[in-house]
């Protein structure tokens, strides 16, 4: 992970995590990641094959040539690599880990675009891993038409917790930002 945007988001996530397996989604504060915000996204995991963009930064939408909010995460990936992405996303919520994907466009007609995607698990208020914080960055200029990526490499890093899961009386203080209303 050499990209400064990826390192920025990873550092922010690690600080939020504070020794836990993963931070709470309600703890996200977009003001703390202004340098990475345009490339950042939040995925909502509703089950296998139902992972959608909840939020997506402007640079990411421009790179893809479309608004991503509400789109399935698999829509960014070439058909032959979608099962691999599904396995990666399922694995992140089943056994949380930090994942970096090395991507490249699959189009034969357009110039190639190489990119990196960082995926970080997040907990909901019930302690379930239902959100994934991530970013997608490329050093190359955005293409004019929507593209699909092939997954060239997957790098996973195990997460080690230095403390137990939060209990209601020890739950971290919620901050405003991406927080949803409580039920």
mmCIF file with all atom_site columns, C-alpha atoms in Angstrom, residues 2 7 13 16 18 22 25 29 34 36 42 49 65 81 111 114 136 140 150 152 156 159 161 174 179-182:
data_model
loop_
_atom_site.group_PDB
_atom_site.id
_atom_site.type_symbol
_atom_site.label_atom_id
_atom_site.label_alt_id
_atom_site.label_comp_id
_atom_site.label_asym_id
_atom_site.label_entity_id
_atom_site.label_seq_id
_atom_site.pdbx_PDB_ins_code
_atom_site.Cartn_x
_atom_site.Cartn_y
_atom_site.Cartn_z
_atom_site.occupancy
_atom_site.B_iso_or_equiv
_atom_site.pdbx_formal_charge
_atom_site.auth_seq_id
_atom_site.auth_comp_id
_atom_site.auth_asym_id
_atom_site.auth_atom_id
_atom_site.pdbx_PDB_model_num
ATOM 1  C CA . UNK A 1 2   ? 2.028   2.885   -1.322  1.00 0.00 ? 2   UNK A CA 1
ATOM 2  C CA . UNK A 1 7   ? -2.548  5.156   3.414   1.00 0.00 ? 7   UNK A CA 1
ATOM 3  C CA . UNK A 1 13  ? -9.642  3.533   9.980   1.00 0.00 ? 13  UNK A CA 1
ATOM 4  C CA . UNK A 1 16  ? -11.106 4.685   14.668  1.00 0.00 ? 16  UNK A CA 1
ATOM 5  C CA . UNK A 1 18  ? -8.676  1.693   18.493  1.00 0.00 ? 18  UNK A CA 1
ATOM 6  C CA . UNK A 1 22  ? -13.240 -2.913  13.242  1.00 0.00 ? 22  UNK A CA 1
ATOM 7  C CA . UNK A 1 25  ? -19.887 2.666   10.956  1.00 0.00 ? 25  UNK A CA 1
ATOM 8  C CA . UNK A 1 29  ? -16.585 11.481  10.294  1.00 0.00 ? 29  UNK A CA 1
ATOM 9  C CA . UNK A 1 34  ? -10.920 15.268  3.433   1.00 0.00 ? 34  UNK A CA 1
ATOM 10 C CA . UNK A 1 36  ? -9.303  10.838  0.636   1.00 0.00 ? 36  UNK A CA 1
ATOM 11 C CA . UNK A 1 42  ? -19.118 2.817   1.756   1.00 0.00 ? 42  UNK A CA 1
ATOM 12 C CA . UNK A 1 49  ? -24.536 -11.113 -4.173  1.00 0.00 ? 49  UNK A CA 1
ATOM 13 C CA . UNK A 1 65  ? -18.160 7.761   -15.595 1.00 0.00 ? 65  UNK A CA 1
ATOM 14 C CA . UNK A 1 81  ? -14.052 -11.694 -12.009 1.00 0.00 ? 81  UNK A CA 1
ATOM 15 C CA . UNK A 1 111 ? -6.630  2.585   -23.068 1.00 0.00 ? 111 UNK A CA 1
ATOM 16 C CA . UNK A 1 114 ? -4.817  0.459   -13.500 1.00 0.00 ? 114 UNK A CA 1
ATOM 17 C CA . UNK A 1 136 ? -10.476 3.324   -5.277  1.00 0.00 ? 136 UNK A CA 1
ATOM 18 C CA . UNK A 1 140 ? -3.951  7.467   -14.583 1.00 0.00 ? 140 UNK A CA 1
ATOM 19 C CA . UNK A 1 150 ? -10.404 -7.318  -13.791 1.00 0.00 ? 150 UNK A CA 1
ATOM 20 C CA . UNK A 1 152 ? -5.213  -8.765  -11.031 1.00 0.00 ? 152 UNK A CA 1
ATOM 21 C CA . UNK A 1 156 ? -5.428  -9.693  2.525   1.00 0.00 ? 156 UNK A CA 1
ATOM 22 C CA . UNK A 1 159 ? -6.765  -7.993  11.779  1.00 0.00 ? 159 UNK A CA 1
ATOM 23 C CA . UNK A 1 161 ? -7.819  -7.116  18.126  1.00 0.00 ? 161 UNK A CA 1
ATOM 24 C CA . UNK A 1 174 ? -20.901 8.345   18.470  1.00 0.00 ? 174 UNK A CA 1
ATOM 25 C CA . UNK A 1 179 ? -24.259 8.032   11.223  1.00 0.00 ? 179 UNK A CA 1
ATOM 26 C CA . UNK A 1 180 ? -27.749 6.687   10.574  1.00 0.00 ? 180 UNK A CA 1
ATOM 27 C CA . UNK A 1 181 ? -30.671 7.217   12.934  1.00 0.00 ? 181 UNK A CA 1
ATOM 28 C CA . UNK A 1 182 ? -30.988 4.501   15.530  1.00 0.00 ? 182 UNK A CA 1
#
